[in-house]
CSV table of C-alpha atoms in Angstrom, one decimal:
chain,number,residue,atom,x,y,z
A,1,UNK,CA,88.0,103.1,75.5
A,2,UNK,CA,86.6,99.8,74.2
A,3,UNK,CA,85.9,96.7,76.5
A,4,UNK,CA,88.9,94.6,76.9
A,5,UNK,CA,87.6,91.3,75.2
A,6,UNK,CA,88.7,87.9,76.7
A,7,UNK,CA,87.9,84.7,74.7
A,8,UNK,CA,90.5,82.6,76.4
A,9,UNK,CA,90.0,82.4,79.7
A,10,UNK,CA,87.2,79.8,80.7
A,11,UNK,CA,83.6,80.5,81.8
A,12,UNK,CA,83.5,81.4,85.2
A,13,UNK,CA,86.9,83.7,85.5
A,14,UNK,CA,85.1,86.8,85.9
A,15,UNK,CA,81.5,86.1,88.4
A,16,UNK,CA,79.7,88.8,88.6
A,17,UNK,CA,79.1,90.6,92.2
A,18,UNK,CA,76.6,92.4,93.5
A,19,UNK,CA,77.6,95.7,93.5
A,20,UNK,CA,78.5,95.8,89.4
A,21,UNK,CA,74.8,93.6,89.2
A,22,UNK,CA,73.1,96.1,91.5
A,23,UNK,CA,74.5,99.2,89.3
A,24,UNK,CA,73.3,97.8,85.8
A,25,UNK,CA,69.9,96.9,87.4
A,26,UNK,CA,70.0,100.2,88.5
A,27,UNK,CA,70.5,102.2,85.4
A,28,UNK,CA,68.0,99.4,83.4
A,29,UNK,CA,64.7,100.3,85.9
A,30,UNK,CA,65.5,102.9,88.1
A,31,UNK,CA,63.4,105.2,86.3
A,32,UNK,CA,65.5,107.7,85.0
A,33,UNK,CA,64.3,110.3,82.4
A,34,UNK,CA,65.7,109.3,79.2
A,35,UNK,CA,69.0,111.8,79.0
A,36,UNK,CA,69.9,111.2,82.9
A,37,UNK,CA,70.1,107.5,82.1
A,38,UNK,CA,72.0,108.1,79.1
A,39,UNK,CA,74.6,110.1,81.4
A,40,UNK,CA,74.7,107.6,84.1
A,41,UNK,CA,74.6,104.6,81.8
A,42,UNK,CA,78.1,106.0,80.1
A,43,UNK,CA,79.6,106.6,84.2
A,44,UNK,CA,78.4,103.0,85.0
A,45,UNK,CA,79.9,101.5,81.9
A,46,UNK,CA,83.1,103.3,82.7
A,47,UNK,CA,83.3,101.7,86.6
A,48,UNK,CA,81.9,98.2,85.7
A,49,UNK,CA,82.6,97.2,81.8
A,50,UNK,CA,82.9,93.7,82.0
A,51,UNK,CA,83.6,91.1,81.4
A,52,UNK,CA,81.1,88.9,83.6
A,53,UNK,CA,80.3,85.6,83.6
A,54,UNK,CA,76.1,84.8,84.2
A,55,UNK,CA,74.2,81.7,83.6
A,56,UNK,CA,70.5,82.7,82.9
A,57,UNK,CA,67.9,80.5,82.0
A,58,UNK,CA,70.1,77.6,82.1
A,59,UNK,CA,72.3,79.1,79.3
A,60,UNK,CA,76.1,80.7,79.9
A,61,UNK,CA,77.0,84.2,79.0
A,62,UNK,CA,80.1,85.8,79.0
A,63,UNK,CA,78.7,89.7,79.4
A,64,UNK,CA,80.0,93.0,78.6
A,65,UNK,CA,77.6,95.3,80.0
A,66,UNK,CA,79.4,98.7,79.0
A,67,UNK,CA,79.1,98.3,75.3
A,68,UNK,CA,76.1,96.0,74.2
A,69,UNK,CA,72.5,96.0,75.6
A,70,UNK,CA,71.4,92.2,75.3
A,71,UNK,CA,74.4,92.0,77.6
A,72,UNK,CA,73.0,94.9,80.0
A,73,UNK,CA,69.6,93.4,80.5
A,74,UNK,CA,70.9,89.8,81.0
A,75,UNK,CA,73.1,91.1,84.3
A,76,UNK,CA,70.5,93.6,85.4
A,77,UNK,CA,67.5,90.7,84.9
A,78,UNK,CA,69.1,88.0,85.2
A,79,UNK,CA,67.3,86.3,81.8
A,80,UNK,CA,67.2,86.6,78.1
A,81,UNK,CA,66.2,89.9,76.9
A,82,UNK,CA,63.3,88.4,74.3
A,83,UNK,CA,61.3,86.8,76.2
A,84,UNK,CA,58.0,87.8,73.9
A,85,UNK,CA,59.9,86.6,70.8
A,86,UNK,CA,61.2,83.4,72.1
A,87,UNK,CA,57.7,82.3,72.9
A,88,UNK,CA,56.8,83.3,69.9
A,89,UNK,CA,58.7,80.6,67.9
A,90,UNK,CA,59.4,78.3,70.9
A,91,UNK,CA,56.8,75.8,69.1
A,92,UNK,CA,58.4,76.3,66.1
A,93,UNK,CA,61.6,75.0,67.4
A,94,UNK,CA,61.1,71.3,67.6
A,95,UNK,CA,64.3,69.0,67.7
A,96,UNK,CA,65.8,68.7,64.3
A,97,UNK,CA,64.1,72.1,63.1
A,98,UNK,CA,66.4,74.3,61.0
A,99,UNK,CA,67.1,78.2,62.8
A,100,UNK,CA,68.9,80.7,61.2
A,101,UNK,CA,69.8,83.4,63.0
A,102,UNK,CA,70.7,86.7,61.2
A,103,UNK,CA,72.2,89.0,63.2
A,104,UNK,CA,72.9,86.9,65.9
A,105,UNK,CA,74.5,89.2,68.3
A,106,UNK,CA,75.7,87.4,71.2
A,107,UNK,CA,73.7,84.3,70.9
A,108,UNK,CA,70.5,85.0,72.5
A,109,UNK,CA,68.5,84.0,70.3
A,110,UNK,CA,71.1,81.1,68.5
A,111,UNK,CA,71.7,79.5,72.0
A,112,UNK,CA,67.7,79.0,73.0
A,113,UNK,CA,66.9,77.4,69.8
A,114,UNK,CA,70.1,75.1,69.5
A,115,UNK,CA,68.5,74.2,73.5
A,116,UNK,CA,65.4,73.6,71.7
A,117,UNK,CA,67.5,70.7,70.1
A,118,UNK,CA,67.2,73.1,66.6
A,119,UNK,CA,70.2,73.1,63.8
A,120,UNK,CA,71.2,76.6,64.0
A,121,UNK,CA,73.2,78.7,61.4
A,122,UNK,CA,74.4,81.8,63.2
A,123,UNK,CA,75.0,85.0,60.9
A,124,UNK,CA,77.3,87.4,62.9
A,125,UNK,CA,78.8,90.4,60.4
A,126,UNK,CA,80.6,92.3,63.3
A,127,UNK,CA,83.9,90.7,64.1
A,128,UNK,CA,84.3,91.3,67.6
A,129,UNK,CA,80.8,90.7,68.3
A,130,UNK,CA,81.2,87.3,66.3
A,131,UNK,CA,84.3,86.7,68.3
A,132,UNK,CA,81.8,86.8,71.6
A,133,UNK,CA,79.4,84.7,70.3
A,134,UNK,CA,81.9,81.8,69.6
A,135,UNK,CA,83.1,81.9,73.2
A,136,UNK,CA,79.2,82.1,74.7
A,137,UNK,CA,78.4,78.9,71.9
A,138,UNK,CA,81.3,77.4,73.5
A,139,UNK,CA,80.7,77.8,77.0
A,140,UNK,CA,77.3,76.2,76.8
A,141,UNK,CA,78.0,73.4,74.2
A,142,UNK,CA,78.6,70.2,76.3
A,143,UNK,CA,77.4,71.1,79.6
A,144,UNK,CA,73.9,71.7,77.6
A,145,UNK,CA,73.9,69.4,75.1
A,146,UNK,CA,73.4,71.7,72.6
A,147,UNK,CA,72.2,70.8,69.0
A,148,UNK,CA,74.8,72.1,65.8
A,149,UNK,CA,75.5,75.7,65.5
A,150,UNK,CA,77.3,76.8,63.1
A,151,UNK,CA,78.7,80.6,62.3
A,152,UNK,CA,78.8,82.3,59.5
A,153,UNK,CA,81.0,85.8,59.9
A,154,UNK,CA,79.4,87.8,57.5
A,155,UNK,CA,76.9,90.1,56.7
A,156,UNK,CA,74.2,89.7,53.7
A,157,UNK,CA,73.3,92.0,51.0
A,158,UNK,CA,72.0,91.7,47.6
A,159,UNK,CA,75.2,91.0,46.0
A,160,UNK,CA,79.1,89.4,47.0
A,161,UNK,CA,81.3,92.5,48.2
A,162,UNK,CA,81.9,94.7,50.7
A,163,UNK,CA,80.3,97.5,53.4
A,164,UNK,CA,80.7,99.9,55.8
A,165,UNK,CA,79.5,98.3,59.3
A,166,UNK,CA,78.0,100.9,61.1
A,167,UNK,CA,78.1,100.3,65.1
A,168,UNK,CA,76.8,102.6,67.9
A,169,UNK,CA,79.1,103.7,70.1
A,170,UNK,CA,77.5,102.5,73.3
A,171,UNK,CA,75.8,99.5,71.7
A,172,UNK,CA,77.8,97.0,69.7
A,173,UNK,CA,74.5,95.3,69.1
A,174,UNK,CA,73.2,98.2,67.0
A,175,UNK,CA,75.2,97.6,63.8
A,176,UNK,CA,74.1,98.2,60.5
A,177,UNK,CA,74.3,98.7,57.0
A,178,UNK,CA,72.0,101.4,57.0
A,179,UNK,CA,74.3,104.3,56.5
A,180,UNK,CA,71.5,106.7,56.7
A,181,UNK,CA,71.5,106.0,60.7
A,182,UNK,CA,74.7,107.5,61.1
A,183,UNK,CA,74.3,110.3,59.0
A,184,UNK,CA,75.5,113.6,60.8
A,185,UNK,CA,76.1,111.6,64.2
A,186,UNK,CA,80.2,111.9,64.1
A,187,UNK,CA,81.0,110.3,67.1
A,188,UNK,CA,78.5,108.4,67.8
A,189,UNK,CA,79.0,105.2,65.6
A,190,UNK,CA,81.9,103.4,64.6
A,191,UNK,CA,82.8,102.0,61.3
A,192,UNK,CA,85.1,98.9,59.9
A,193,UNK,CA,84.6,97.5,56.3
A,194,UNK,CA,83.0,94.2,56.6
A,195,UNK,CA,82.6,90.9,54.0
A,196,UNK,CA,78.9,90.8,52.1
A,197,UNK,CA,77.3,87.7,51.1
A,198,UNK,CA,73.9,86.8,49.8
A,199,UNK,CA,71.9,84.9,51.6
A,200,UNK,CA,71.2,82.1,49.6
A,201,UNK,CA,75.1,82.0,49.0
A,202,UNK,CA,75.6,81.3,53.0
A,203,UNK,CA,72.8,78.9,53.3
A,204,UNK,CA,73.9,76.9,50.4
A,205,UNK,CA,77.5,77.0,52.0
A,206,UNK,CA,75.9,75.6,55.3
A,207,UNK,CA,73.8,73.0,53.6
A,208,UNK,CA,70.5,74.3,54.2
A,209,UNK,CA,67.5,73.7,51.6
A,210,UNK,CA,64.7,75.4,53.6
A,211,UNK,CA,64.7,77.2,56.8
A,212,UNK,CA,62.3,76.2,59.2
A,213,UNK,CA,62.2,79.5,61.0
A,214,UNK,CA,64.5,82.6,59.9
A,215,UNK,CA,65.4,85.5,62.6
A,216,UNK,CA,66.2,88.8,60.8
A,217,UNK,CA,67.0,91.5,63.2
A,218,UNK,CA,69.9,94.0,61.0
A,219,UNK,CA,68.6,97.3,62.0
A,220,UNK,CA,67.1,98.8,59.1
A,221,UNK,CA,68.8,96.4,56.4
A,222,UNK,CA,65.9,93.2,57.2
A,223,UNK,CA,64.6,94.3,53.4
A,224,UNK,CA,68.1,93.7,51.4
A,225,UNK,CA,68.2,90.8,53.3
A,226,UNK,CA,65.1,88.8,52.5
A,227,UNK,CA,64.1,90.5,49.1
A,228,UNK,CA,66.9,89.5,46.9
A,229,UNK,CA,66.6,85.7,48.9
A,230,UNK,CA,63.4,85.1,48.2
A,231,UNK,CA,63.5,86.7,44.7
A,232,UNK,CA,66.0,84.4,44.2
A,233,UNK,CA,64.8,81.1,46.0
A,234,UNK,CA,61.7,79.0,44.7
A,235,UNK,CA,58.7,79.4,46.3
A,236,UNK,CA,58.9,76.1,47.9
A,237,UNK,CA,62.4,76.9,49.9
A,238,UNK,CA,61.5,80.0,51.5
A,239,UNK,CA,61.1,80.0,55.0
A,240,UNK,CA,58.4,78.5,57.2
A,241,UNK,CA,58.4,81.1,58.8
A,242,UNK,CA,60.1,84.3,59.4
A,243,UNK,CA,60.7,86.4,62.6
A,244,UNK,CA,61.6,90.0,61.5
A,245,UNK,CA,62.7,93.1,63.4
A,246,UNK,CA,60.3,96.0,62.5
A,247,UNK,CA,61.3,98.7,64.7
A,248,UNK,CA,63.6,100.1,62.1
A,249,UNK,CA,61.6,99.8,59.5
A,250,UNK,CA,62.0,103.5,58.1
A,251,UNK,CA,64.8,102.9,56.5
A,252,UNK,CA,63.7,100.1,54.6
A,253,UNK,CA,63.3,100.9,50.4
A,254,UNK,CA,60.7,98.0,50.1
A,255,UNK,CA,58.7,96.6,52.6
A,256,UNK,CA,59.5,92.4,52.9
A,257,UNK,CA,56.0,91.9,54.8
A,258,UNK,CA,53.9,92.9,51.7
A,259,UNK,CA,56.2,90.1,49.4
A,260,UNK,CA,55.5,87.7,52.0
A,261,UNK,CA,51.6,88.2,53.0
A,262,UNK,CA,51.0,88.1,48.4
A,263,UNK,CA,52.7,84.9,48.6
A,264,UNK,CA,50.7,83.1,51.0
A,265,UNK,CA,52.4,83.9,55.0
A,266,UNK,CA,50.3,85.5,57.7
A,267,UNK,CA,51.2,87.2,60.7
A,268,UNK,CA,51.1,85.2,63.5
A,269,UNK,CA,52.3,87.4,66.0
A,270,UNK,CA,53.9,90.3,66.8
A,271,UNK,CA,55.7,92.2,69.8
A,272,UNK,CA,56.8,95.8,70.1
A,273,UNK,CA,60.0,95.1,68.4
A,274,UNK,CA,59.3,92.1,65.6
A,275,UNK,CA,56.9,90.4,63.8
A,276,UNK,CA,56.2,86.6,63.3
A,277,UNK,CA,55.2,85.7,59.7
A,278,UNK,CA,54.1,82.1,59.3
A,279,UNK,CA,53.4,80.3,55.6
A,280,UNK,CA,49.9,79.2,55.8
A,281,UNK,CA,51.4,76.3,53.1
A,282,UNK,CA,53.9,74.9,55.6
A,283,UNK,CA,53.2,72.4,58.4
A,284,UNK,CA,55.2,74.9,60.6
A,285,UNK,CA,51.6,76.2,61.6
């Protein structure tokens, strides 16, 4: 049964204890082979689905443990689950920076760069998972002084349209365009019809010229993301630079790193999960 989702009440109606904290930070390092987690994962998310309210690294987070990851490891570790990345383009992220966020999930990412004092355009395609990052933007607004975020509830493709939004069934998080993850997994992943956009389309909308850093992290569909963008973009509005999930990357049809590194970007760093491209041309080095 899906988590009952509460955007109404204010932050701070549901704490979180210590037995439902003790039982996620259980499942996330109790060192469980892989399929035993998986079982006692599902029972856990069945006794403690959320909602919970947490405030982790200074930022406000209203968590639902039993379907979506980032929201697992923020109440089991009490901290933002990217750690690597975020140091990665914390330089980056000066005041007055442009972030945009694709795939934004529940705000991770978006919140610690609007903190940075950054201009962030969040792009959220799933609607209930847009509908929680709204409420975690809004809890954290005014009491942090947060720069502009705005959200853009779409997902982007090559052309104007529509897709099939692929979501796994005990991660929200994972959603995709990829259809190819969900092929022969009936019952496993969800599906909804969602609005397409293309990139530059939702930039333009949001009055962004040039990025100063661009997250990409769609599972699998980071390459018909960028590639149509920058094929359609001049050279002197792409990115900075651009942070871009890899871990995925089999289902890509071209690969966005080689377009990028023939036009002048280097890798600047890298993680297990993404990795940071930087325009040698920009001052963003």
């Amino acid at each position: 049964m899906p988590v009952q989702i509460d955007t109404l009440s204010p932050f701070g109606t549901y704490p979180a204890g210590g037995i439902d904290r003790l039982a996620w930070r259980l499942i996330d390092g109790g060192g469980f082979r892989a399929a035993l987690r998986h079982r006692a994962g599902r029972l856990i998310g069945r006794m403690f689905p959320g909602p919970f309210d947490a405030e982790v690294d200074g930022l406000k987070f209203r968590l639902y443990p039993g379907e979506n990851y980032d929201d697992r490891k923020i109440l089991a570790r009490q901290r933002l689950p990217e750690r690597e990345e975020h140091a990665l383009v914390g330089n980056l992220l000066k005041p007055g920076a442009v972030f945009v966020d694709i795939g934004a999930n529940v705000g991770t990412y978006t919140l610690f760069a609007a903190r940075c004092g950054a201009r962030v355009l969040a792009i959220e395609a799933a609607p209930a998972t847009a509908e929680k990052l709204a409420f975690n933007i809004a809890a954290n607004e005014w009491a942090n002084g947060l720069g502009r975020i705005h959200v853009a509830r779409t997902a982007v493709g090559a052309e104007p349209g529509r897709l099939t939004l692929w979501s796994s069934a005990t991660n929200c998080g994972f959603a995709t365009l990829a259809g190819e993850f969900a092929d022969g997994q009936a019952g496993t992943w969800t599906a909804e019809e969602v609005p397409v956009r293309p990139l530059a389309d939702v930039l333009d909308e949001a009055g962004i010229d040039r990025p100063d850093v661009m997250k990409i992290d769609v599972e699998g569909f980071e390459d018909r993301v960028l590639l149509p963008y920058l094929e359609a973009t001049p050279r002197a509005q792409w990115p900075r630079a651009v942070l871009m999930e890899t871990n995925c990357s089999a289902a890509w049809k071209r690969d966005p790193r080689e377009t990028l590194t023939a036009h002048g970007f280097a890798v600047q760093g890298r993680t297990d999960d993404n990795v940071l491209l930087v325009d040698r041309e920009s001052d963003a080095t």
